[in-house]
Short mmCIF file of C-alpha atoms and ligand atoms in Angstrom, two decimals:
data_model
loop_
_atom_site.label_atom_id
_atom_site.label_comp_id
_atom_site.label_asym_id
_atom_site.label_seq_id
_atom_site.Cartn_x
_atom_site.Cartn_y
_atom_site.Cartn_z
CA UNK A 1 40.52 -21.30 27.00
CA UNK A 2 39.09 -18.07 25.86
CA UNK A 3 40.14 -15.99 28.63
CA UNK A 4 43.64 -17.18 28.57
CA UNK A 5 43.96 -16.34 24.73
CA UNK A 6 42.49 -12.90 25.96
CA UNK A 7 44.65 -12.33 28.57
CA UNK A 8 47.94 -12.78 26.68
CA UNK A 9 46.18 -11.00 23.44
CA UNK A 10 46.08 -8.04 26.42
CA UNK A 11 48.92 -8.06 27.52
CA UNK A 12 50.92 -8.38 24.37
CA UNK A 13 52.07 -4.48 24.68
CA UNK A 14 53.79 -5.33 28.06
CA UNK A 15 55.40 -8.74 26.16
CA UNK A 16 56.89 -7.66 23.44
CA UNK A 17 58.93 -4.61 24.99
CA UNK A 18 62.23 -6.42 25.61
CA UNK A 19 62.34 -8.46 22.51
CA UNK A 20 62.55 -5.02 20.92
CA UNK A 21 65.23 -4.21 23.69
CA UNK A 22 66.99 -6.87 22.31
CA UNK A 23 66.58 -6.34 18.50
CA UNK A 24 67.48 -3.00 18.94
CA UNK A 25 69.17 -1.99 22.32
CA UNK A 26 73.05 -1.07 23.15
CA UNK A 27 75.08 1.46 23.12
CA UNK A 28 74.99 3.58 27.01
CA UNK A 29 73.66 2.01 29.83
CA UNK A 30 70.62 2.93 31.42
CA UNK A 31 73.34 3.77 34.43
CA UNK A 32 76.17 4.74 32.79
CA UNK A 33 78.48 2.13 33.78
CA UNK A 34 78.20 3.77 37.51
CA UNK A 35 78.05 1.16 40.87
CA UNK A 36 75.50 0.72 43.93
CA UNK A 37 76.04 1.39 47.23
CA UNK A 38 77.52 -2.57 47.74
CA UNK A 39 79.92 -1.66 44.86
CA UNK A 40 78.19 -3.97 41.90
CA UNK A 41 76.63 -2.63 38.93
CA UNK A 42 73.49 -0.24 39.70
CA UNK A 43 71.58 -2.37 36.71
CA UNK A 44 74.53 -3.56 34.44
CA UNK A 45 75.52 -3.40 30.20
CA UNK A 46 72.46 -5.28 29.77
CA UNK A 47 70.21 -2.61 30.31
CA UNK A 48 70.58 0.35 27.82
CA UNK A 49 69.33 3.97 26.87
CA UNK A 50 68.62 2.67 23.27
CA UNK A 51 67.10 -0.72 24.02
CA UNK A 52 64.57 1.10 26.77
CA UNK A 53 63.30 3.36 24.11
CA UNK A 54 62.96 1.03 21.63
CA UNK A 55 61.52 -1.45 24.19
CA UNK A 56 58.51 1.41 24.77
CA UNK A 57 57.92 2.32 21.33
CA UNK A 58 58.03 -1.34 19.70
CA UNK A 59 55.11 -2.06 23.03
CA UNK A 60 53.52 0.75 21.43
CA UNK A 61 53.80 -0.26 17.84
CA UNK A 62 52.46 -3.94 18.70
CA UNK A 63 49.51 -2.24 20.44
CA UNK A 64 48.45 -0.30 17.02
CA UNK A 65 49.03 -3.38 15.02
CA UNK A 66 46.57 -5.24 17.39
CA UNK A 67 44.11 -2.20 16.62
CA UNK A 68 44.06 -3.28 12.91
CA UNK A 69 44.05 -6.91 13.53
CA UNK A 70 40.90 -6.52 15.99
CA UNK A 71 39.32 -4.81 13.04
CA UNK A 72 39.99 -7.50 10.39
CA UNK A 73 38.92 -10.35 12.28
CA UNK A 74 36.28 -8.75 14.11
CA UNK A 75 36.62 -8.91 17.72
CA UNK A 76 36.90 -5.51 20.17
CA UNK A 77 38.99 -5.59 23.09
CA UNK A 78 41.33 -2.66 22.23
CA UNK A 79 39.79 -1.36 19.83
CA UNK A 80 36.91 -0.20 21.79
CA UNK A 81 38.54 2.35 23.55
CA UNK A 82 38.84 6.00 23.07
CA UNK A 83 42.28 6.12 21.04
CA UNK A 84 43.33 8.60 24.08
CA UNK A 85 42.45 6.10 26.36
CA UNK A 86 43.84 2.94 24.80
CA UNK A 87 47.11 5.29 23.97
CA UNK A 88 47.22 6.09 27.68
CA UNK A 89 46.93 2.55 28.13
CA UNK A 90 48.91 0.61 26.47
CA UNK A 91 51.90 3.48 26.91
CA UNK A 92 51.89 2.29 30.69
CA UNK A 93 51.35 -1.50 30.05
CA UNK A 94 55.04 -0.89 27.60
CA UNK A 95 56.80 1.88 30.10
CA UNK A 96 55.77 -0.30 33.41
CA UNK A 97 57.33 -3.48 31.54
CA UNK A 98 60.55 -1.77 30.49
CA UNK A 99 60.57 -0.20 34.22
CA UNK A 100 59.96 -4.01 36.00
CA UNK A 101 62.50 -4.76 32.98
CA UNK A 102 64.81 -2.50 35.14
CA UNK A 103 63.92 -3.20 38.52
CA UNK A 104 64.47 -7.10 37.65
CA UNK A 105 67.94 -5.81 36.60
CA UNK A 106 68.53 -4.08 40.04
CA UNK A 107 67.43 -6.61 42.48
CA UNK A 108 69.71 -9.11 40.28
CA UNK A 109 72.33 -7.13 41.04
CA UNK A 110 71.87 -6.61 44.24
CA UNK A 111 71.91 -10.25 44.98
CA UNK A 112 75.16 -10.90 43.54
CA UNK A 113 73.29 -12.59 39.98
CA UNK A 114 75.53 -11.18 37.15
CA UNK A 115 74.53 -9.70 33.74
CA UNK A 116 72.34 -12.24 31.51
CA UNK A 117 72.32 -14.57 34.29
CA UNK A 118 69.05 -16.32 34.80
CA UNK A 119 67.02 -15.70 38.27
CA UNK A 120 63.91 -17.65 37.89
CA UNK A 121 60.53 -16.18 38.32
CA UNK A 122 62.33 -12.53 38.91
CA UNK A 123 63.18 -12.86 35.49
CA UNK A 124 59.57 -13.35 34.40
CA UNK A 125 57.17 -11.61 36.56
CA UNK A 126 58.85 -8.26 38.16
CA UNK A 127 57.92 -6.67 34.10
CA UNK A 128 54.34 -8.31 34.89
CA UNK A 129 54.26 -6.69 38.32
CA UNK A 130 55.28 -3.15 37.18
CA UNK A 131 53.08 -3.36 34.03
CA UNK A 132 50.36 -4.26 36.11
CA UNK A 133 50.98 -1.60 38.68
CA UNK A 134 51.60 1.61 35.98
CA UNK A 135 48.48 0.48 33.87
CA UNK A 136 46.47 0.44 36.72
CA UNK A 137 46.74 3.75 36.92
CA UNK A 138 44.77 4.12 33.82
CA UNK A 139 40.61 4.53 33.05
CA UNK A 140 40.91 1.37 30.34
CA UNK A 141 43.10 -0.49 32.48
CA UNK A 142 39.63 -1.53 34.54
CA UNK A 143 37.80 -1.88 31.39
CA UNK A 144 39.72 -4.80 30.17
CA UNK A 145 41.60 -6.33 32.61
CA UNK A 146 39.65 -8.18 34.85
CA UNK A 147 40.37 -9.72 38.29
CA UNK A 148 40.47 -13.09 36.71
CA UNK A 149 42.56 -11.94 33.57
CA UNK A 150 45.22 -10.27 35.98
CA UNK A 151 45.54 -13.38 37.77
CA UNK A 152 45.72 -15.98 34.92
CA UNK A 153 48.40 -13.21 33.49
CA UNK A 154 50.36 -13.92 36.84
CA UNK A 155 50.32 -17.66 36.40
CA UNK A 156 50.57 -18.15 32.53
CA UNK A 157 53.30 -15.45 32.20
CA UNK A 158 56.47 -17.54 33.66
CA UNK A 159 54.89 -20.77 32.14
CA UNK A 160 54.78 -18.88 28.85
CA UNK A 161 58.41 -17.62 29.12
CA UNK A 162 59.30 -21.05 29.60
CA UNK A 163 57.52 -22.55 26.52
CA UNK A 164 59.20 -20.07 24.30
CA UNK A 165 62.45 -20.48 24.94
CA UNK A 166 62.17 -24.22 25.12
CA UNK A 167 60.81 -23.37 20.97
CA UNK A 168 63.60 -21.18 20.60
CA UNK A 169 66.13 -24.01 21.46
CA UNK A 170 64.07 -26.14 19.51
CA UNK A 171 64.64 -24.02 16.42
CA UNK A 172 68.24 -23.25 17.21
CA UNK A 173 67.20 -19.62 18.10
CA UNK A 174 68.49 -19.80 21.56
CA UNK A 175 71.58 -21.66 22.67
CA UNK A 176 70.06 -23.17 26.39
CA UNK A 177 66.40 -24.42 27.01
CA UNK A 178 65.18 -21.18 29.86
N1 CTP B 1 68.50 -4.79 26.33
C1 CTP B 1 68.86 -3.44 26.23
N2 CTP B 1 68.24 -2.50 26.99
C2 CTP B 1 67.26 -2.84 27.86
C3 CTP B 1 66.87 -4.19 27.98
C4 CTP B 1 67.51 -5.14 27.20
O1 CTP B 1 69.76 -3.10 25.42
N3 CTP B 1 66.67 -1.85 28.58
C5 CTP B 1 69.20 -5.78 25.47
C6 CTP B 1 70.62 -6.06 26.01
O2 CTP B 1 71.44 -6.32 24.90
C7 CTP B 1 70.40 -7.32 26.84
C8 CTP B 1 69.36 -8.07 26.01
O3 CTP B 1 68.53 -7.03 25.48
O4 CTP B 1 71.57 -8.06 27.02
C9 CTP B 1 68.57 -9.10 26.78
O5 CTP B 1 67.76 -8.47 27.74
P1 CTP B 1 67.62 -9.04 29.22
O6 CTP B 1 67.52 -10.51 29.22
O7 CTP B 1 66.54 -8.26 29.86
O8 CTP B 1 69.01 -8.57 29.89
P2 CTP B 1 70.25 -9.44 30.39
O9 CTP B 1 71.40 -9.22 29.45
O10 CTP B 1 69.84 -10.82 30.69
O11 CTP B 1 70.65 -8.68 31.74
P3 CTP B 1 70.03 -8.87 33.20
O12 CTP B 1 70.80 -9.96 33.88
O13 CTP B 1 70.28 -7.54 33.81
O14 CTP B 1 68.58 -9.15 33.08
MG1 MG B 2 68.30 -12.10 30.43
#
């Protein structure tokens, strides 16, 4: 139970992203309206300029705010890096979402799905897979993320996905159930 509470605690900066994206994105897309090679949409209107940026910086943002919280309850996970390192860090966990964000978009595309379509599993791992992938690139990244919290990330992430929405219909938030 602990490590599962730990592993989405850690990977909160890659989470949030694109519920900023939403919140805040429109405006031009990421690939300004131009078509792939089989004549659909490179990534489509639902990925933006704005929403991409705000995507990275809200990441970001929720990554600070889980700096304060680890100090007022007294636990150290983040907040036992280097701020350097835990900047580098949880930058890459936010970009590397945003970029599977993207990459989700594209192979969607590519298979015909359209815009705000639903592709199960696609839909809620490719951000995983790129997060993982950038933020491996960092020091931290080996500090805190063990073998057995990446791989209880891969298997709790779509189940996760799935149990907020299904709240979200619950309260109305969402009009369908996925
Ligand atoms: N969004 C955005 N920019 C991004 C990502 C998301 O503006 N880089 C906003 C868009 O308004 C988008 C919404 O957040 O419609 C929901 O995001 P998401 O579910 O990722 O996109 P979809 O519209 O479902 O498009 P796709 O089928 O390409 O995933
Ligand atoms: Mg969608």
């Amino acid at each position: 139970m602990f490590e599962l509470i730990k592993t989405i605690w850690l990977l909160l900066p890659a989470y949030t992203p694109n519920n900023f994206a939403v919140l805040f994105g429109g405006g031009t897309p990421i690939d300004l309206g131009k078509n792939f090679l089989d004549g659909r949409r490179i990534l489509g209107d639902g990925k933006t300029i704005r929403g991409f940026v705000a995507g990275v910086l809200g990441g970001l943002f929720v990554a600070h705010i889980q700096i304060l919280v680890e100090r007022i309850l007294g636990f150290e996970l983040y907040s036992k890096l280097p701020y350097g390192e835990f900047l580098k860090l949880a930058f890459l966990l936010a970009f590397g979402a945003m970029v599977g964000d993207s990459l989700g978009s594209f192979i969607k595309r590519r298979f015909g799905v359209e815009r705000g379509k639903c592709f199960p599993i696609l839909d809620q791992l490719t951000f995983l897979i790129v997060a993982y992938a950038f933020a491996s690139l960092s020091r931290a990244f080996h500090i805190l993320f063990t073998t057995e919290i990446i791989i209880i990330g891969i298997i709790v992430t779509p189940l996760l996905h799935l149990a907020v929405n299904i709240l979200a219909y619950l309260l109305r938030i969402k009009e369908v159930p996925w």
